[in-house]
């Protein structure tokens, strides 16, 4: 600020500081003294004055103005010594109708007055009748967007009825941002204000055809809802240079802009619609610090270091090719970092940096923000951006299933794919109802992610179908069908039924058995949409469905403990280094192995002390083939930063070729992130280490913080573990969790069968020096200690059931 004031005083210029109260309060106090020094020099009509130890000339014409929005998040209250130096001027709400009328006349509309009134009335009724959403805005900038769209339409269709053009402009600019329940109300408002006006069909045939072609090539389903959202995004890009794609995971946000960019590039190559090729620059703004994003000055040398955004922005602005340039911010929006882009998003269209550099946008540049919600964004941000709202309900899980079936290897026959489709259509809807409403979910998950977890597990069991192995050829067609059913049922249990606690597992077990026998309860009957499939090999009675695994050699369900190989334990080893194989260790290790070997991400959730870290580390270090896998262990804490996480991972990667990094050639690196939900949550809800990992999964890349170039990552996959939220652990964004198969890790309880629990085995090892007591006395002692400790578990205030307590008791 001192540099600004020196220049103003010497040149006699005026300066207007917009969003002035975004400066920190400590800095505002210093600014007040600087302004006071200039005001006193002007009052004394001095030719020179002393400013921060320098003798400077001053011209009487210099002046300072400030503008500000009071009361927003991220704003400061001006100190009294600064308020006293400025005259307050309260700005009134403008007359929208008059401004719209003048603008419409300038565009050539003859019915400007009537249309302006209808436009203002539309927004007034929308604000009163539609729901309240964070991304809704009916202010002056929204009105201006409609007016610009109306002007563009008037130039294109000069002879069309003006009422039709205005109706289309209002519809094109506003319809994309409304949630489903508000669309009928909005259409009703428009039909009342524009009675008898029918919108003509807009010719987007070439664009739709290009979108469909690119969807097919990418293995996506060209749903009508998806095509509509992609076209709405295109229309918004034409009228707003800053826009936001808002919606939860699996809402088709990323696919929408990627398919649209590919479709526009294809139209340009074919010479259709006078379209332009499209270039995209993607980054997650919360995966780096504010200084690394915008640039920062070294506090000692005062040397300026560019940030990632100025490098991308400058590259796009200086690109002279006639292409569209989209800078995409794939990350949460808060009231801090995005406020620095206010001058980019408003009519100035300039990025202003602390170094004094100002970079102007090109005509075909767009700033696109891909966010989950705008709960912590300020109204100033919302008003500056066009909105396109998407929601997972428009997609549903079945298109994902169709795409997955189409991507299965050709060795899997069409009859087998149809069998899988029938099983999914029959059991998935009622099981989703159970998982969402009838049991307690450990982590709230989107329905589509639960179904995708089931697909991942099914795919992991199809190796012999994929390779047409000799063992499969020995089976009859009926036995192959039975095998496929068993793989599906096992995957169903450990996907849709894996995200719940012990009570929920019992509920899921009972309801699934009823579904398989055709005696579904009334509460699930309405969700059975497809004919039932005859199950050749249902789960045996006597145990939960979670307690059985498929014996491939005998083609039969067997308890997990029957698969346990009897190995003697080393009685001389320290008990802390011994892992006792139990039913839990077997099934969780099996699931971990299946998912990791088939390159799927998995997340284990459970209370502390249940063995998550120990079992996962052991398997990653010694249970995977060393010729194909290497492992990297990360443990998050409240002080873990994104930079620390990136440095650790980068330090273990090799350079494969220019700009591409990964583990040694021919291997995959499994990154195990323990306590994934421990990083401290920022003021506005983001967790930078998690956002960095999400960028690595979503885009297989992150930015080199020194070279400011994109580092592409290959051969990385992730396994994570976490405890339930609470006690220093935080909720993790769904946009990250969507990539994982979620498995709830069971607590340590005494089994109902004949199997020996891990706790008993550990106690037996602890008492190995007292073997002379005799087996009977030993077992009696163990039984009493286990029961006593279990009573302590059940009565514990915090409800934490830990093997560690048992060990301390020894």
Coordinates of N, CA and C in Angstrom, one line a residue, residues 393-489:
X393 N -29.0 -37.3 -9.0 CA -30.3 -37.9 -9.3 C -30.5 -37.9 -10.8
X394 N -29.9 -37.0 -11.5 CA -30.1 -37.0 -13.0 C -29.3 -38.1 -13.6
X395 N -28.3 -38.7 -13.0 CA -27.5 -39.7 -13.5 C -28.1 -41.1 -13.1
X396 N -28.2 -41.3 -11.8 CA -28.6 -42.7 -11.3 C -27.4 -43.7 -11.5
X397 N -27.6 -44.9 -10.9 CA -26.6 -45.8 -10.9 C -26.6 -46.7 -12.2
X398 N -27.8 -46.8 -12.8 CA -27.9 -47.8 -13.9 C -27.0 -47.4 -15.1
X399 N -26.9 -46.2 -15.5 CA -26.0 -45.8 -16.6 C -24.5 -46.2 -16.3
X400 N -24.1 -46.1 -15.0 CA -22.8 -46.5 -14.6 C -22.6 -48.0 -14.9
X401 N -23.7 -48.8 -14.5 CA -23.7 -50.2 -14.7 C -23.6 -50.6 -16.2
X402 N -24.3 -49.9 -17.0 CA -24.3 -50.2 -18.5 C -22.9 -49.9 -19.0
X403 N -22.3 -48.8 -18.6 CA -20.9 -48.5 -19.1 C -19.9 -49.5 -18.6
X404 N -20.1 -50.0 -17.3 CA -19.2 -51.0 -16.8 C -19.3 -52.3 -17.5
X405 N -20.5 -52.7 -17.8 CA -20.7 -54.0 -18.5 C -20.1 -53.9 -19.9
X406 N -20.3 -52.8 -20.5 CA -19.7 -52.6 -21.9 C -18.2 -52.7 -21.9
X407 N -17.6 -52.2 -20.7 CA -16.1 -52.2 -20.7 C -15.5 -53.5 -20.2
X408 N -16.3 -54.5 -19.8 CA -15.8 -55.8 -19.4 C -15.1 -56.5 -20.6
X409 N -14.1 -57.3 -20.4 CA -13.4 -57.9 -21.5 C -14.3 -58.8 -22.4
X410 N -13.9 -58.9 -23.6 CA -14.7 -59.7 -24.6 C -14.8 -61.2 -24.2
X411 N -13.9 -61.7 -23.4 CA -14.0 -63.1 -23.0 C -15.2 -63.4 -22.2
X412 N -15.8 -62.4 -21.5 CA -17.0 -62.5 -20.8 C -18.2 -62.5 -21.8
X413 N -18.9 -63.5 -21.9 CA -20.0 -63.7 -22.9 C -21.1 -62.7 -22.6
X414 N -21.9 -62.5 -23.7 CA -23.1 -61.6 -23.6 C -24.1 -62.2 -22.6
X415 N -24.2 -63.5 -22.6 CA -25.2 -64.2 -21.6 C -24.8 -63.9 -20.2
X416 N -23.5 -63.9 -19.9 CA -23.0 -63.7 -18.6 C -23.2 -62.2 -18.2
X417 N -23.0 -61.3 -19.2 CA -23.3 -59.9 -18.9 C -24.8 -59.7 -18.6
X418 N -25.6 -60.3 -19.4 CA -27.1 -60.2 -19.1 C -27.5 -60.8 -17.7
X419 N -26.8 -61.9 -17.3 CA -27.0 -62.4 -16.0 C -26.6 -61.4 -14.9
X420 N -25.5 -60.8 -15.1 CA -25.1 -59.8 -14.1 C -26.1 -58.6 -14.1
X421 N -26.5 -58.2 -15.3 CA -27.5 -57.1 -15.3 C -28.8 -57.4 -14.6
X422 N -29.3 -58.7 -14.8 CA -30.5 -59.1 -14.1 C -30.3 -59.1 -12.6
X423 N -29.1 -59.6 -12.1 CA -28.9 -59.6 -10.7 C -28.8 -58.2 -10.1
X424 N -28.2 -57.3 -10.8 CA -28.1 -55.9 -10.3 C -29.5 -55.3 -10.3
X425 N -30.2 -55.4 -11.4 CA -31.6 -54.8 -11.4 C -32.5 -55.4 -10.3
X426 N -32.3 -56.6 -10.0 CA -33.2 -57.2 -9.0 C -32.8 -56.8 -7.6
X427 N -31.5 -56.9 -7.2 CA -31.2 -56.7 -5.8 C -30.6 -55.4 -5.4
X428 N -30.1 -54.6 -6.3 CA -29.5 -53.3 -6.0 C -30.5 -52.3 -5.4
X429 N -31.7 -52.1 -6.0 CA -32.6 -51.1 -5.5 C -33.1 -51.4 -4.0
X430 N -33.5 -52.6 -3.7 CA -33.9 -52.8 -2.3 C -32.7 -52.8 -1.3
X431 N -31.5 -53.2 -1.8 CA -30.4 -53.2 -0.9 C -29.9 -51.7 -0.7
X432 N -30.0 -50.9 -1.7 CA -29.7 -49.5 -1.5 C -30.7 -48.9 -0.5
X433 N -31.9 -49.3 -0.5 CA -32.9 -48.8 0.5 C -32.5 -49.2 1.9
X434 N -32.0 -50.5 2.0 CA -31.5 -50.9 3.3 C -30.3 -50.1 3.8
X435 N -29.4 -49.9 2.9 CA -28.1 -49.2 3.3 C -28.4 -47.8 3.6
X436 N -29.4 -47.2 3.0 CA -29.6 -45.7 3.1 C -30.5 -45.4 4.3
X437 N -31.5 -46.3 4.6 CA -32.6 -45.9 5.5 C -32.7 -46.9 6.7
X438 N -32.4 -48.1 6.5 CA -32.7 -49.1 7.5 C -31.6 -49.5 8.4
X439 N -30.3 -49.2 8.1 CA -29.2 -49.4 8.9 C -28.4 -48.1 9.1
X440 N -27.6 -48.1 10.1 CA -26.8 -46.9 10.4 C -25.5 -46.9 9.6
X441 N -25.3 -45.9 8.7 CA -24.1 -45.9 7.9 C -23.0 -45.3 8.6
X442 N -21.8 -45.9 8.5 CA -20.6 -45.3 9.2 C -20.2 -44.0 8.5
X443 N -20.2 -44.0 7.2 CA -20.0 -42.8 6.4 C -21.1 -42.6 5.5
X444 N -21.7 -41.4 5.5 CA -22.8 -41.2 4.5 C -22.3 -41.2 3.1
X445 N -22.8 -42.1 2.3 CA -22.3 -42.3 0.9 C -23.4 -42.1 -0.1
X446 N -23.0 -41.6 -1.3 CA -23.9 -41.5 -2.4 C -24.3 -42.9 -2.9
X447 N -25.6 -43.1 -3.3 CA -26.0 -44.4 -3.7 C -25.1 -45.0 -4.9
X448 N -24.7 -44.1 -5.8 CA -24.0 -44.5 -6.9 C -22.6 -45.1 -6.5
X449 N -22.0 -44.5 -5.5 CA -20.7 -45.0 -5.0 C -20.8 -46.4 -4.5
X450 N -21.9 -46.7 -3.7 CA -22.1 -48.0 -3.2 C -22.2 -49.0 -4.3
X451 N -22.9 -48.7 -5.4 CA -23.1 -49.6 -6.5 C -21.7 -49.7 -7.2
X452 N -21.0 -48.7 -7.4 CA -19.7 -48.7 -8.0 C -18.7 -49.6 -7.2
X453 N -18.9 -49.6 -5.9 CA -18.0 -50.5 -5.0 C -18.4 -51.9 -5.3
X454 N -19.7 -52.2 -5.5 CA -20.1 -53.6 -5.9 C -19.5 -54.0 -7.2
X455 N -19.5 -53.1 -8.2 CA -18.9 -53.4 -9.5 C -17.4 -53.7 -9.4
X456 N -16.7 -52.9 -8.6 CA -15.3 -53.1 -8.4 C -15.0 -54.5 -7.9
X457 N -15.8 -54.9 -6.9 CA -15.5 -56.2 -6.3 C -15.9 -57.3 -7.2
X458 N -17.0 -57.2 -7.9 CA -17.3 -58.2 -8.9 C -16.3 -58.3 -10.0
X459 N -15.8 -57.2 -10.5 CA -14.7 -57.2 -11.5 C -13.5 -57.9 -11.0
X460 N -13.2 -57.7 -9.7 CA -12.0 -58.2 -9.1 C -12.0 -59.8 -9.0
X461 N -13.2 -60.3 -9.1 CA -13.4 -61.8 -9.0 C -13.6 -62.4 -10.4
X462 N -13.4 -61.7 -11.5 CA -13.7 -62.2 -12.8 C -12.5 -62.6 -13.6
X463 N -11.4 -62.8 -12.9 CA -10.1 -63.1 -13.6 C -10.2 -64.4 -14.4
X464 N -10.8 -65.4 -13.8 CA -10.9 -66.7 -14.6 C -11.9 -66.6 -15.7
X465 N -12.9 -65.7 -15.6 CA -13.8 -65.5 -16.7 C -13.1 -64.7 -17.8
X466 N -12.3 -63.7 -17.3 CA -11.5 -62.9 -18.3 C -10.5 -63.6 -19.0
X467 N -9.8 -64.5 -18.4 CA -8.7 -65.3 -19.0 C -9.1 -66.6 -19.6
X468 N -10.4 -66.9 -19.4 CA -10.9 -68.2 -19.9 C -10.0 -69.4 -19.4
X469 N -9.8 -69.5 -18.1 CA -8.8 -70.4 -17.6 C -9.3 -71.8 -17.7
X470 N -8.4 -72.8 -17.6 CA -8.7 -74.2 -17.7 C -9.7 -74.7 -16.6
X471 N -9.6 -74.1 -15.4 CA -10.5 -74.5 -14.3 C -11.9 -74.1 -14.6
X472 N -12.1 -73.0 -15.3 CA -13.4 -72.5 -15.7 C -14.0 -73.4 -16.8
X473 N -13.1 -73.9 -17.7 CA -13.6 -74.7 -18.8 C -14.1 -76.0 -18.3
X474 N -13.6 -76.5 -17.1 CA -14.1 -77.7 -16.6 C -15.5 -77.7 -16.0
X475 N -16.0 -76.4 -15.8 CA -17.3 -76.3 -15.2 C -18.4 -76.3 -16.3
X476 N -19.5 -76.8 -16.0 CA -20.6 -76.7 -16.9 C -21.2 -75.3 -17.0
X477 N -22.1 -75.1 -17.9 CA -22.6 -73.7 -18.1 C -23.4 -73.4 -16.8
X478 N -24.1 -74.3 -16.3 CA -24.9 -74.1 -15.0 C -24.0 -73.8 -13.9
X479 N -22.9 -74.4 -13.8 CA -21.9 -74.2 -12.7 C -21.3 -72.8 -12.9
X480 N -21.0 -72.4 -14.1 CA -20.4 -71.1 -14.3 C -21.4 -70.0 -13.9
X481 N -22.7 -70.3 -14.2 CA -23.7 -69.3 -13.8 C -23.8 -69.2 -12.3
X482 N -23.7 -70.4 -11.6 CA -23.7 -70.4 -10.2 C -22.5 -69.6 -9.6
X483 N -21.4 -69.8 -10.2 CA -20.2 -69.2 -9.8 C -20.3 -67.6 -9.9
X484 N -20.9 -67.2 -11.0 CA -21.1 -65.8 -11.2 C -22.0 -65.2 -10.2
X485 N -23.1 -65.9 -9.9 CA -24.0 -65.5 -8.9 C -23.3 -65.3 -7.5
X486 N -22.5 -66.3 -7.2 CA -21.8 -66.3 -5.9 C -20.9 -65.1 -5.8
X487 N -20.2 -64.8 -6.9 CA -19.3 -63.6 -6.9 C -20.1 -62.3 -6.7
X488 N -21.3 -62.3 -7.3 CA -22.1 -61.1 -7.2 C -22.6 -60.9 -5.7
X489 N -23.1 -62.0 -5.2 CA -23.7 -62.0 -3.8 C -22.6 -61.6 -2.8

